[in-house]
Short mmCIF file of C-alpha atoms in Angstrom, two decimals:
data_model
loop_
_atom_site.label_atom_id
_atom_site.label_comp_id
_atom_site.label_asym_id
_atom_site.label_seq_id
_atom_site.Cartn_x
_atom_site.Cartn_y
_atom_site.Cartn_z
CA MET A 1 -9.03 8.08 3.31
CA SER A 2 -6.39 6.42 5.20
CA VAL A 3 -4.12 3.88 3.60
CA SER A 4 -2.48 0.89 5.28
CA ILE A 5 0.20 -1.44 4.08
CA GLY A 6 1.19 -4.53 5.82
CA ILE A 7 5.05 -5.50 5.27
CA VAL A 8 5.52 -9.32 5.29
CA GLY A 9 8.27 -11.71 4.40
CA LEU A 10 10.19 -14.56 5.91
CA PRO A 11 12.66 -14.10 8.97
CA ASN A 12 15.95 -12.34 7.94
CA VAL A 13 15.00 -10.99 4.44
CA GLY A 14 15.73 -7.15 5.65
CA LYS A 15 11.86 -6.45 6.57
CA SER A 16 12.68 -4.39 9.79
CA THR A 17 15.72 -2.89 8.27
CA LEU A 18 13.53 -1.46 5.45
CA PHE A 19 10.81 -0.59 7.55
CA ASN A 20 13.11 1.34 9.68
CA ALA A 21 14.46 3.32 6.62
CA LEU A 22 11.08 3.73 5.05
CA THR A 23 9.76 5.35 8.33
CA ASN A 24 12.85 6.81 9.60
CA ASN A 25 12.44 4.55 12.78
CA ASP A 26 14.77 2.69 14.87
CA ILE A 27 13.07 -0.58 15.77
CA LEU A 28 14.93 -3.82 16.68
CA ALA A 29 16.38 -5.42 13.26
CA ALA A 30 18.55 -8.40 14.52
CA ASN A 31 20.04 -11.57 12.91
CA TYR A 32 17.62 -14.05 14.16
CA PRO A 33 14.17 -15.06 13.62
CA PHE A 34 11.11 -13.22 15.21
CA ALA A 35 13.39 -9.82 16.13
CA THR A 36 9.91 -8.22 15.59
CA ILE A 37 7.45 -9.64 18.29
CA GLU A 38 4.62 -7.11 18.15
CA PRO A 39 3.73 -5.25 14.67
CA ASN A 40 5.60 -2.04 14.40
CA THR A 41 3.49 1.00 12.90
CA GLY A 42 4.96 3.87 11.02
CA ILE A 43 2.95 6.61 9.44
CA VAL A 44 4.73 8.34 6.76
CA PRO A 45 4.12 11.42 4.45
CA VAL A 46 3.61 10.86 0.79
CA PRO A 47 6.30 12.64 -0.65
CA ASP A 48 4.67 15.51 -3.06
CA GLU A 49 6.94 18.68 -4.26
CA ARG A 50 3.34 20.34 -5.16
CA LEU A 51 2.62 21.33 -1.50
CA GLN A 52 5.87 23.52 -1.14
CA ALA A 53 5.11 25.21 -4.38
CA LEU A 54 1.36 25.80 -3.55
CA GLY A 55 2.53 26.81 0.26
CA ASN A 56 5.04 29.21 -1.41
CA LEU A 57 2.28 30.82 -3.74
CA TYR A 58 -0.33 31.14 -1.01
CA GLY A 59 2.04 31.98 1.84
CA SER A 60 0.47 28.89 3.73
CA THR A 61 1.23 28.39 7.44
CA LYS A 62 0.91 24.54 7.12
CA LEU A 63 1.75 21.96 4.46
CA LEU A 64 -0.13 18.53 5.16
CA PRO A 65 0.93 15.70 2.97
CA ALA A 66 -1.30 12.56 2.40
CA THR A 67 -0.20 9.69 4.73
CA VAL A 68 0.63 6.08 4.23
CA THR A 69 0.68 3.70 7.46
CA PHE A 70 3.28 0.77 7.06
CA VAL A 71 2.76 -2.12 9.50
CA ASP A 72 5.80 -4.31 9.96
CA ILE A 73 4.63 -7.90 10.68
CA ALA A 74 6.82 -10.46 12.30
CA GLY A 75 8.58 -12.99 10.05
CA LEU A 76 6.41 -15.64 8.93
CA VAL A 77 7.85 -19.29 8.57
CA ALA A 78 6.32 -22.39 6.98
CA GLY A 79 3.25 -23.69 9.10
CA ALA A 80 2.49 -19.84 10.45
CA SER A 81 -1.17 -20.60 9.39
CA LYS A 82 -1.42 -23.39 11.88
CA GLY A 83 0.56 -21.68 14.81
CA GLU A 84 4.05 -22.36 13.82
CA GLY A 85 6.66 -19.75 14.67
CA LEU A 86 4.77 -16.74 15.99
CA GLY A 87 1.66 -18.26 14.34
CA ASN A 88 -1.62 -16.85 12.84
CA LYS A 89 -1.66 -14.14 15.55
CA PHE A 90 0.37 -12.13 13.08
CA LEU A 91 -1.36 -13.17 9.82
CA ALA A 92 -4.53 -11.40 11.77
CA ASN A 93 -2.40 -8.32 11.78
CA ILE A 94 -2.43 -8.09 8.05
CA ARG A 95 -6.23 -8.22 7.79
CA GLN A 96 -7.11 -4.68 8.22
CA CYS A 97 -4.33 -3.49 5.84
CA ASN A 98 -5.26 -2.46 2.34
CA ALA A 99 -2.29 -4.01 0.57
CA ILE A 100 0.59 -6.12 1.33
CA VAL A 101 4.14 -5.66 0.59
CA HIS A 102 5.98 -8.90 0.55
CA ILE A 103 9.88 -8.43 1.09
CA VAL A 104 11.81 -11.11 -0.64
CA ARG A 105 15.45 -11.62 -0.20
CA ALA A 106 17.44 -11.85 -3.41
CA PHE A 107 20.92 -10.84 -1.93
CA GLU A 108 23.75 -13.09 -0.89
CA ASN A 109 25.44 -12.31 2.62
CA SER A 110 26.98 -15.11 4.74
CA GLU A 111 26.78 -13.12 7.71
CA ILE A 112 22.96 -12.82 7.51
CA LEU A 113 21.18 -16.21 8.37
CA ARG A 114 18.38 -17.55 6.20
CA HIS A 115 15.38 -18.80 7.92
CA ASP A 116 16.14 -22.49 7.14
CA ASN A 117 19.98 -21.84 6.79
CA GLY A 118 19.75 -22.83 3.09
CA VAL A 119 20.47 -21.16 0.12
CA VAL A 120 19.00 -17.78 -1.15
CA ASP A 121 16.09 -19.06 -3.25
CA PRO A 122 13.57 -16.19 -3.95
CA LYS A 123 11.00 -18.49 -5.74
CA ALA A 124 10.80 -20.85 -2.82
CA ASP A 125 10.27 -18.10 -0.24
CA ILE A 126 7.49 -16.65 -2.31
CA GLU A 127 5.91 -20.09 -2.27
CA ILE A 128 6.24 -20.39 1.30
CA ILE A 129 4.55 -16.97 2.11
CA ASN A 130 1.72 -17.57 -0.55
CA THR A 131 0.85 -20.80 0.86
CA GLU A 132 0.79 -19.84 4.42
CA LEU A 133 -1.82 -16.91 3.17
CA ILE A 134 -3.80 -19.40 1.25
CA LEU A 135 -4.08 -21.85 4.06
CA ALA A 136 -5.10 -18.93 6.52
CA ASP A 137 -7.91 -18.11 4.04
CA ILE A 138 -8.92 -21.77 3.81
CA GLN A 139 -9.14 -21.86 7.61
CA THR A 140 -11.19 -18.50 7.45
CA ILE A 141 -13.85 -19.88 5.13
CA GLU A 142 -14.02 -23.17 6.72
CA ASN A 143 -14.95 -21.49 9.96
CA ARG A 144 -17.54 -19.41 8.30
CA LEU A 145 -19.32 -22.30 6.37
CA PRO A 146 -21.12 -24.18 9.10
CA LYS A 147 -23.11 -21.05 10.13
CA LEU A 148 -23.90 -20.50 6.59
CA GLN A 149 -24.86 -24.10 6.35
CA LYS A 150 -27.60 -23.99 8.97
CA GLU A 151 -28.84 -20.43 7.91
CA ALA A 152 -29.13 -21.53 4.33
CA LYS A 153 -32.17 -23.85 5.22
CA ALA A 154 -34.27 -20.87 5.74
CA LYS A 155 -32.55 -17.98 4.09
CA PRO A 156 -31.91 -17.86 0.33
CA ALA A 157 -29.12 -15.02 0.78
CA ALA A 158 -27.32 -17.41 3.00
CA LYS A 159 -27.33 -20.37 0.59
CA THR A 160 -25.97 -18.01 -2.16
CA ALA A 161 -23.30 -16.87 0.20
CA MET A 162 -22.56 -20.41 0.97
CA SER A 163 -22.21 -21.51 -2.72
CA TYR A 164 -19.86 -18.58 -3.24
CA LEU A 165 -17.76 -19.18 -0.32
CA GLU A 166 -17.51 -22.91 -1.54
CA SER A 167 -16.31 -21.81 -4.92
CA LEU A 168 -13.66 -19.58 -3.51
CA LEU A 169 -12.73 -22.51 -1.29
CA ARG A 170 -12.04 -24.89 -4.43
CA HIS A 171 -9.85 -22.14 -5.97
CA LEU A 172 -7.66 -21.81 -2.61
CA GLU A 173 -7.56 -25.61 -2.32
CA ALA A 174 -6.01 -25.59 -5.69
CA GLY A 175 -3.39 -23.27 -4.80
CA THR A 176 -4.86 -20.13 -6.29
CA PRO A 177 -4.80 -16.95 -4.45
CA LEU A 178 -8.25 -14.90 -4.61
CA SER A 179 -6.36 -12.05 -5.98
CA ALA A 180 -5.80 -14.05 -9.34
CA LEU A 181 -9.61 -14.40 -10.00
CA PRO A 182 -11.04 -11.94 -12.25
CA SER A 183 -13.53 -10.50 -9.94
CA LEU A 184 -14.70 -11.02 -6.40
CA ASP A 185 -17.86 -10.39 -4.85
CA GLU A 186 -17.21 -7.97 -2.07
CA ASP A 187 -20.71 -8.21 -0.51
CA HIS A 188 -19.92 -11.84 0.45
CA ILE A 189 -16.34 -11.67 1.69
CA ALA A 190 -16.18 -8.14 3.18
CA ASP A 191 -16.10 -9.02 6.79
CA LEU A 192 -13.81 -11.75 6.26
CA HIS A 193 -10.79 -9.78 5.36
CA LEU A 194 -9.30 -12.72 3.21
CA LEU A 195 -5.57 -12.16 2.97
CA THR A 196 -5.26 -13.51 -0.55
CA ALA A 197 -7.99 -11.03 -1.80
CA LYS A 198 -5.55 -8.21 -1.01
CA PRO A 199 -3.32 -6.66 -3.68
CA VAL A 200 0.16 -7.94 -3.22
CA ILE A 201 3.22 -5.83 -4.21
CA TYR A 202 6.57 -7.70 -4.21
CA ALA A 203 9.69 -5.71 -3.12
CA PHE A 204 12.90 -7.67 -3.88
CA ASN A 205 15.55 -6.60 -1.34
CA VAL A 206 18.79 -6.83 -3.58
CA ASP A 207 22.22 -5.74 -3.38
CA GLU A 208 23.75 -2.47 -4.93
CA ASP A 209 25.01 -4.34 -7.96
CA THR A 210 21.59 -5.96 -8.64
CA LEU A 211 20.11 -2.35 -8.77
CA THR A 212 21.85 -1.63 -12.08
CA ASN A 213 21.48 -5.29 -13.69
CA ASP A 214 18.35 -5.25 -15.62
CA ALA A 215 18.50 -8.83 -16.74
CA ARG A 216 18.43 -10.05 -13.18
CA LYS A 217 15.70 -7.72 -12.29
CA LYS A 218 13.58 -9.09 -15.24
CA GLU A 219 14.34 -12.57 -14.03
CA LEU A 220 12.83 -11.64 -10.62
CA SER A 221 9.98 -9.80 -11.66
CA SER A 222 9.09 -12.68 -13.92
CA LEU A 223 8.44 -14.92 -10.53
CA VAL A 224 5.69 -12.77 -9.75
CA ALA A 225 4.23 -11.43 -12.92
CA PRO A 226 1.56 -9.92 -13.49
CA ALA A 227 1.90 -8.65 -9.88
CA ALA A 228 3.72 -5.30 -9.33
CA SER A 229 7.27 -5.56 -8.39
CA LEU A 230 10.19 -3.27 -7.28
CA PHE A 231 13.74 -3.25 -6.46
CA VAL A 232 15.22 -1.82 -3.12
CA SER A 233 18.32 -2.21 -1.59
CA ALA A 234 17.94 -2.17 2.63
CA LYS A 235 21.23 -1.51 3.06
CA LEU A 236 21.38 1.65 0.75
CA GLU A 237 17.91 2.56 2.13
CA GLU A 238 19.49 2.87 5.53
CA GLU A 239 22.52 4.95 4.29
CA LEU A 240 20.09 7.39 2.84
CA LYS A 241 18.35 8.05 6.35
CA GLY A 242 20.97 10.40 7.25
CA LEU A 243 21.52 12.54 4.29
CA ASP A 244 19.81 15.83 2.97
CA LEU A 245 18.03 15.60 -0.11
CA ASP A 246 20.34 16.58 -2.52
CA ASP A 247 23.02 14.17 -1.13
CA ALA A 248 20.42 11.36 -1.12
CA LYS A 249 19.55 11.97 -4.73
CA GLU A 250 23.23 11.93 -5.67
CA LEU A 251 23.67 8.58 -3.85
CA LEU A 252 20.74 6.96 -5.75
CA GLU A 253 21.67 8.51 -9.15
CA SER A 254 25.34 6.72 -8.64
CA TYR A 255 23.02 3.53 -8.60
CA GLY A 256 21.05 4.42 -11.61
CA VAL A 257 17.85 4.80 -9.26
CA THR A 258 15.57 7.75 -9.51
CA GLU A 259 13.18 6.96 -6.40
CA THR A 260 13.88 5.98 -2.86
CA GLY A 261 12.33 2.78 -1.57
CA LEU A 262 9.57 4.77 -0.01
CA GLN A 263 8.66 6.63 -2.98
CA GLN A 264 8.57 3.39 -5.18
CA MET A 265 6.28 1.68 -2.56
CA ILE A 266 4.23 4.35 -2.36
CA HIS A 267 3.63 4.86 -6.02
CA ALA A 268 3.21 0.99 -6.49
CA ALA A 269 0.69 0.98 -3.84
CA TYR A 270 -1.49 3.98 -5.24
CA ASN A 271 -1.18 2.37 -8.51
CA THR A 272 -2.25 -1.05 -7.44
CA LEU A 273 -5.09 0.25 -5.06
CA GLY A 274 -6.29 2.57 -7.87
CA LEU A 275 -5.70 5.65 -5.72
CA GLN A 276 -4.89 9.38 -6.54
CA SER A 277 -4.50 12.57 -4.49
CA TYR A 278 -6.19 16.10 -5.01
CA LEU A 279 -5.05 19.28 -3.16
CA THR A 280 -6.70 21.99 -1.27
CA ALA A 281 -5.03 25.32 -0.79
CA GLY A 282 -5.01 28.60 1.18
CA PRO A 283 -3.24 30.71 3.52
CA LYS A 284 -3.90 28.32 6.61
CA GLU A 285 -2.73 24.98 4.92
CA VAL A 286 -1.88 23.08 1.78
CA ARG A 287 -3.28 19.68 2.09
CA ALA A 288 -3.31 16.52 -0.28
CA TRP A 289 -6.18 14.18 0.09
CA THR A 290 -6.36 10.68 -0.98
CA ILE A 291 -9.36 9.35 -3.15
CA HIS A 292 -10.06 6.35 -5.37
CA GLN A 293 -9.35 6.98 -9.13
CA GLY A 294 -12.76 7.78 -10.52
CA ALA A 295 -14.04 9.41 -7.58
CA THR A 296 -16.64 12.26 -8.18
CA ALA A 297 -16.50 15.72 -6.77
CA PRO A 298 -19.05 15.03 -3.96
CA GLN A 299 -17.06 11.86 -3.03
CA ALA A 300 -13.77 13.78 -2.95
CA ALA A 301 -15.48 16.26 -0.65
CA GLY A 302 -16.75 13.41 1.65
CA VAL A 303 -12.95 12.52 2.50
CA ILE A 304 -12.72 15.88 4.11
CA HIS A 305 -16.04 15.71 5.95
CA THR A 306 -19.19 13.60 5.19
CA ASP A 307 -21.01 16.68 5.65
CA PHE A 308 -19.46 18.17 2.63
CA GLU A 309 -20.60 15.34 0.58
CA ARG A 310 -24.22 15.49 1.69
CA GLY A 311 -24.38 19.16 1.25
CA PHE A 312 -22.33 19.50 -2.00
CA ILE A 313 -23.34 22.53 -4.25
CA ALA A 314 -20.21 22.73 -6.58
CA ALA A 315 -16.41 22.62 -6.76
CA GLN A 316 -14.19 25.20 -7.74
CA ILE A 317 -11.25 23.79 -9.59
CA VAL A 318 -7.88 24.94 -11.27
CA SER A 319 -5.18 22.45 -12.58
CA TYR A 320 -2.07 22.36 -10.39
CA PRO A 321 0.15 23.30 -13.45
CA ASP A 322 -2.14 26.14 -14.68
CA LEU A 323 -2.16 27.55 -11.31
CA ILE A 324 1.54 27.68 -10.65
CA ALA A 325 2.11 28.92 -14.16
CA ALA A 326 -0.50 31.74 -13.47
CA GLY A 327 1.35 32.70 -10.33
CA SER A 328 -1.91 33.44 -8.23
CA GLU A 329 -5.44 32.22 -7.96
CA ALA A 330 -6.71 35.47 -9.11
CA ALA A 331 -4.55 35.58 -12.33
CA ALA A 332 -5.62 31.89 -12.94
CA ARG A 333 -9.30 32.92 -12.87
CA SER A 334 -8.43 35.97 -15.07
CA ALA A 335 -7.06 33.66 -17.60
CA GLY A 336 -10.17 31.39 -17.60
CA LYS A 337 -8.33 28.52 -15.95
CA MET A 338 -10.46 28.38 -13.08
CA ARG A 339 -13.87 26.32 -13.51
CA THR A 340 -17.05 25.39 -11.66
CA GLU A 341 -17.76 21.59 -11.69
CA GLY A 342 -20.92 19.83 -10.62
CA LYS A 343 -21.84 16.35 -8.96
CA ASP A 344 -20.89 14.46 -11.90
CA TYR A 345 -17.23 15.51 -12.27
CA ILE A 346 -14.59 12.91 -11.99
CA MET A 347 -11.74 14.19 -9.96
CA GLN A 348 -8.18 14.43 -11.47
CA PRO A 349 -4.87 14.01 -9.95
CA ASN A 350 -3.75 17.62 -10.26
CA ASP A 351 -7.06 19.35 -9.28
CA VAL A 352 -6.78 21.93 -6.58
CA VAL A 353 -10.14 22.40 -5.31
CA GLU A 354 -12.39 24.50 -3.17
CA PHE A 355 -15.87 22.92 -2.44
CA ARG A 356 -18.95 24.79 -1.97
CA PHE A 357 -21.51 23.03 0.34
CA ASN A 358 -24.87 23.62 2.52
CA VAL A 359 -24.18 22.43 6.11
#
């Protein structure tokens, strides 16, 4: 399955600089609002050390990691939902994304203008973006309700949908994003692509000193709890772009950081969306496949091809650590580490799988 993440934030919070670093891209990053006019898209591999180890074991020709698509949306401003700035055209670009990463400025730099030329205020900035997303959803629901009100006179299902959307509207008008509700009825909202129903990850763009300031990071996290939050320095991430792996690791460790911004963001997205990956391996290729946590073996096979799910017979599975420890597939089988699983098997993150199926 494909994973798409929309990157949003106010102008001049470091969105485009961070996007460039994450995707190893070189889009325009300028010190003025709306440097990003059209949404920029970058497809990046999910870092996965298991691929090379399996490639060595099988002598594989190709290593194919899972991928994540990042979409850099133009800087939003207050009133975007009503067309201010670059308007709701750019809110529409978020609708197809699985999750939203909200970049929040938490660094001081007199040379970089704030969107309102005021003081750096992460709490106020978060509220502006959240308000615009809420207002956009209110508009979406209000546009749908007249149609349902007409249909409700003859169709009970339309009346139920209308009542449900009206209840969501009340929450939104009270300032509550839909992701804060205990549950949502996807059948009634799937085609609306409501923005506040999407999981949000907050990425605080901080200076290098803040990366090692646990008290400050705790203070910032409290602004968005219980949502996931992470801390990156766009300036540091930019420096990492030109370094080899060892030098990049050494630079990160000097700031007390164990993962790059890309790794943090992908791990946060997988956790927030309830995703995991499994592996297929052989002489031709080693590949990671993204699935939902709790997926069955047939559902996992369906990610490769729908025919695999329809014709699923069984799955030959070995755990990645067991396979590496054994040194070969044959040795793992001889040691009793290879097993056959059926249709009810729940996939695990370290599964190395070969599917058997009828076509």
